[in-house]
Amino acid sequence: MTLPARAQEPGTTTTIHTEGAGAVRRTVLPGGLRVITESMPTVRSAAFGIWSGVGSRDEAVADAGASHYLEHVLFKGTRTRSALEISAALDAVGGDLNAFTAKEYTCYYARVLDSDLPLAVDVVSDMVAASVNRPEDVEAERGVILEEIHMRDDDPGDLIHDEFATALYGDTPLGRPILGTVESINALSRDRIHDYYREHYVPSNLVVSVAGNIDHEEVVGLVSRAFAEHLTGGAAPAAPRLNGAPVPVAPSTRVIDKDTEQAHIVLGGAGVSRTDDRRFALGVLNAALGGGMSSRLFQEVREKRGLAYSVYSYTAQYADSGVFGVYAGCQPGKVEEVLSICRDEVAKVAGDGGQGLTAEELERGKGQLRGAMVLGLEDTGSRMSRIGKSELVYESLLPVDEVLARIEAVTLEDVRAVAHEVLDSPQALTVIGPVGDRDFAA
Amino acid sequence: MTLPARAQEPGTTTTIHTEGAGAVRRTVLPGGLRVITESMPTVRSAAFGIWSGVGSRDEAVADAGASHYLEHVLFKGTRTRSALEISAALDAVGGDLNAFTAKEYTCYYARVLDSDLPLAVDVVSDMVAASVNRPEDVEAERGVILEEIHMRDDDPGDLIHDEFATALYGDTPLGRPILGTVESINALSRDRIHDYYREHYVPSNLVVSVAGNIDHEEVVGLVSRAFAEHLTGGAAPAAPRLNGAPVPVAPSTRVIDKDTEQAHIVLGGAGVSRTDDRRFALGVLNAALGGGMSSRLFQEVREKRGLAYSVYSYTAQYADSGVFGVYAGCQPGKVEEVLSICRDEVAKVAGDGGQGLTAEELERGKGQLRGAMVLGLEDTGSRMSRIGKSELVYESLLPVDEVLARIEAVTLEDVRAVAHEVLDSPQALTVIGPVGDRDFAA
């Protein structure tokens, strides 16, 4: 077990662990800003990210969409840089500059050649630490976000996931869309956005993570200078949202009649939280049920019957909750048939009545998780994400070898147990398509 | 200039060039199958691809969609493997197995840990070389492809690009969608698909490309064994489609009235071909006009006015033709305004009346292309694509350093010249949205 940041003295540095040729190190700056790096000496690039521990689940109803709106506004200018100066700086070196907002965090990142890291640190830190959130910029960005909402509405394969969250969690912070609604976006004022920024973008709620051909001490120096005027006001690093009781779910059925070519379906229920020991077994179950082309759902729905182009299962994890869901897109007239197959396949692996997985599926599922994990860690962006997100939302960073060992240790009985708990629980259902008011109850 | 495969004796190996720590090598097997590899000794993975020099532009009207249909069917089984055995083999090691069909080629690829390369070579080669295309599998896959077409139809931001190709090239091979149509897919028989396979998947029309922690001789051995029974029937390697005359365009306006939230717009015309020396200047122009957040279109449409979430320009290259286009998604009531801004920005950089780019934009555009190229070559998949596609469709592989030098050599005058040629030519326009029969002529 590695040392949690909360137990580390501000102003000190610790080596969390070494992996392969590189090492993961963390420095907590005075004021609580955490800087975590992973050196990858064989690459020539670096990925730099700043993570804020705020996301859509922190929003009151009246603030719905504020985290994401703010993420956009932070690109619009600082005390010393215009929006054009921000984007031109990274474009000029061919860097990727982007950001995303999730339910529990927001991340701003740049990927650049290693020699351009000082530039990336300077620009992205300035964006995050010294945003001015001018009223005219907040206003212009409101139109952009409304268009983003409309774009989501035009893509039913995207919209269905937001609708499903509402079907599972109801009108609660985890159930509401990250984008907010047209109404909430129109109602958010510049002052509210600016207050939200000052409240949540404090050093103790921020993590800087860097992976690539970098030197930890050099990165700490760059970050210290970039944040020099913004390091106060923070207390000790905030604890992850490990508040104990799981978030209650209230699964319902939402059928949205819409003039589309395909019907889009998501069926699912509560999964496991981010720190739940059962997550490795659920990962194996997910792989076998709908995680790849050899999975049961892909084989039954697509390979054998040609009913869908896209069919898969997935998991999502939050601090105190999680989701296990199945997606399929099919002809509107085939929804009942596809749903029936999905429910049958779920029943076959779930609980007391089911036969569970075969030994072969168990091994294949483990191999799939293992290979995907190792392959997924070859680029600097993935490594930066792993350490940054871990620092923000986990108690500690699990070394890759330990994750692999935990996957390897999963037994058929573990899978059977988690399948029963997750799949034999009440399920929410969302269907979007030209389906009128058809009843899709099991 | 490196040796074209057409000049290389079958049964021999050549080192095309060395780049950084690795080397690019090619062996032409007896029968004409080309095996090209790039070693990347610092990674632990390998990407393996098989490229076939056939795509949708090779299809007669009656065959529309056959290349892509066949790509799907090749996953369905070989003389010795079922569809499940194919997918399970790669899933078990956590590999990515996938394929895509373009207008001029089709690619099947797997990305795996380096130790799993022999497995990937064995399975993917078997899929491509020994497919049986069973009638019942062709039939099941027909439904999958029809769902893929419907999914595309449900996503107007995707559909618009297919519609734009038709607006630019008319009802010609380059103008028709890669997916085919519901009618053409319903009409394609198993025998036609099988004939198409036997006609186009011959050794001289295939290229194997591999990048990662690999040894060229070992790869050649693996591929030789995997293709042992399939190496005959080929002549000398096929030449790229360098047939001289550029493909004529017939730009038209297509307005598709559809009940969507956003209106989706593509405006554009003929660009330059894949081997055209002006492609580097056009790349710089594209970067400055709509290639990044600091580009003119992003600044004018999104940053200043908040009219769109997504706005960008892009280029596409074919053997004897190319496209330069501008995309935007906006409120249906704002199409005229957005189009007017886009046309103004195009006019400002184009031809005699325009002021062209500034020196700063030129340098920034070069930096953007340079950085994106170098950053884009850190993963094995990108490297595999670069060498495989080059081998298939270019006369020769340009070393990265030479590409960087060609970018660096672009002058303001080069950009001005290509801007005039590309942007002052007749433009096609496609609009999808609830726009009735409004007239969007300039």
XYZ file of N, CA and C in Angstrom, chain B residues 74-87 89 119 121-134 137 197 225-226 229-230:
108
model
N -15.105 -11.284 -43.664
C -13.820 -11.928 -43.380
C -13.626 -12.248 -41.889
N -14.441 -11.652 -41.031
C -14.375 -11.987 -39.603
C -15.209 -13.238 -39.273
N -15.915 -13.768 -40.276
C -16.921 -14.794 -39.972
C -16.405 -16.217 -40.009
N -15.206 -16.420 -40.518
C -14.690 -17.785 -40.436
C -13.828 -18.186 -41.613
N -12.899 -19.109 -41.324
C -11.956 -19.616 -42.333
C -12.138 -21.129 -42.438
N -11.288 -21.731 -43.243
C -11.360 -23.205 -43.363
C -11.195 -23.875 -42.014
N -10.440 -23.244 -41.119
C -10.125 -23.937 -39.857
C -10.592 -23.196 -38.606
N -11.170 -21.992 -38.770
C -11.562 -21.228 -37.579
C -12.979 -20.686 -37.732
N -13.759 -20.754 -36.673
C -15.075 -20.112 -36.643
C -14.900 -18.639 -36.285
N -15.985 -17.869 -36.450
C -15.937 -16.452 -36.051
C -15.566 -16.334 -34.578
N -16.139 -17.200 -33.755
C -15.831 -17.147 -32.323
C -14.373 -17.468 -32.057
N -13.829 -18.430 -32.781
C -12.417 -18.771 -32.562
C -11.496 -17.623 -32.965
N -11.870 -16.902 -34.015
C -11.070 -15.740 -34.422
C -11.075 -14.678 -33.323
N -12.268 -14.288 -32.879
C -12.334 -13.192 -31.909
C -11.823 -13.635 -30.538
N -9.468 -15.705 -29.843
C -8.000 -15.781 -29.816
C -7.396 -14.431 -29.440
N 0.692 -15.157 -32.574
C -0.743 -15.432 -32.576
C -1.472 -14.471 -33.515
N -0.323 -12.761 -36.066
C 0.004 -13.038 -37.475
C -0.808 -14.231 -37.963
N -0.858 -15.247 -37.132
C -1.538 -16.472 -37.520
C -3.036 -16.228 -37.761
N -3.677 -15.561 -36.828
C -5.139 -15.393 -36.907
C -5.520 -14.405 -38.008
N -4.877 -13.245 -38.044
C -5.288 -12.222 -39.018
C -4.962 -12.688 -40.441
N -3.830 -13.345 -40.608
C -3.484 -13.856 -41.949
C -4.497 -14.904 -42.396
N -4.891 -15.744 -41.475
C -5.870 -16.786 -41.802
C -7.201 -16.152 -42.228
N -7.662 -15.157 -41.470
C -8.894 -14.427 -41.805
C -8.865 -13.887 -43.231
N -7.718 -13.283 -43.570
C -7.623 -12.576 -44.852
C -7.357 -13.548 -45.997
N -6.562 -14.596 -45.726
C -6.131 -15.471 -46.826
C -7.059 -16.670 -47.038
N -7.750 -17.100 -46.012
C -8.472 -18.372 -46.121
C -9.934 -18.257 -45.719
N -10.548 -17.115 -46.022
C -11.946 -16.938 -45.659
C -12.836 -17.846 -46.509
N -13.881 -18.383 -45.897
C -14.755 -19.280 -46.668
C -16.054 -18.587 -47.088
N -16.388 -17.471 -46.459
C -17.555 -16.689 -46.884
C -18.801 -17.576 -47.042
N -19.145 -18.261 -46.011
C -20.320 -19.147 -46.016
C -21.602 -18.345 -46.276
N -23.356 -16.963 -43.259
C -22.626 -15.862 -42.608
C -22.804 -14.563 -43.392
N -13.895 -11.237 -53.389
C -12.786 -11.652 -52.513
C -11.674 -12.302 -53.331
N 4.884 -18.545 -43.302
C 4.194 -19.766 -42.884
C 2.685 -19.575 -42.923
N 2.215 -18.400 -42.444
C 0.774 -18.177 -42.382
C 0.164 -18.109 -43.782
N 0.052 -21.404 -48.162
C -0.782 -21.977 -49.230
C -1.422 -20.905 -50.092
N -1.087 -19.663 -49.825
C -1.828 -18.579 -50.482
C -0.905 -17.605 -51.186
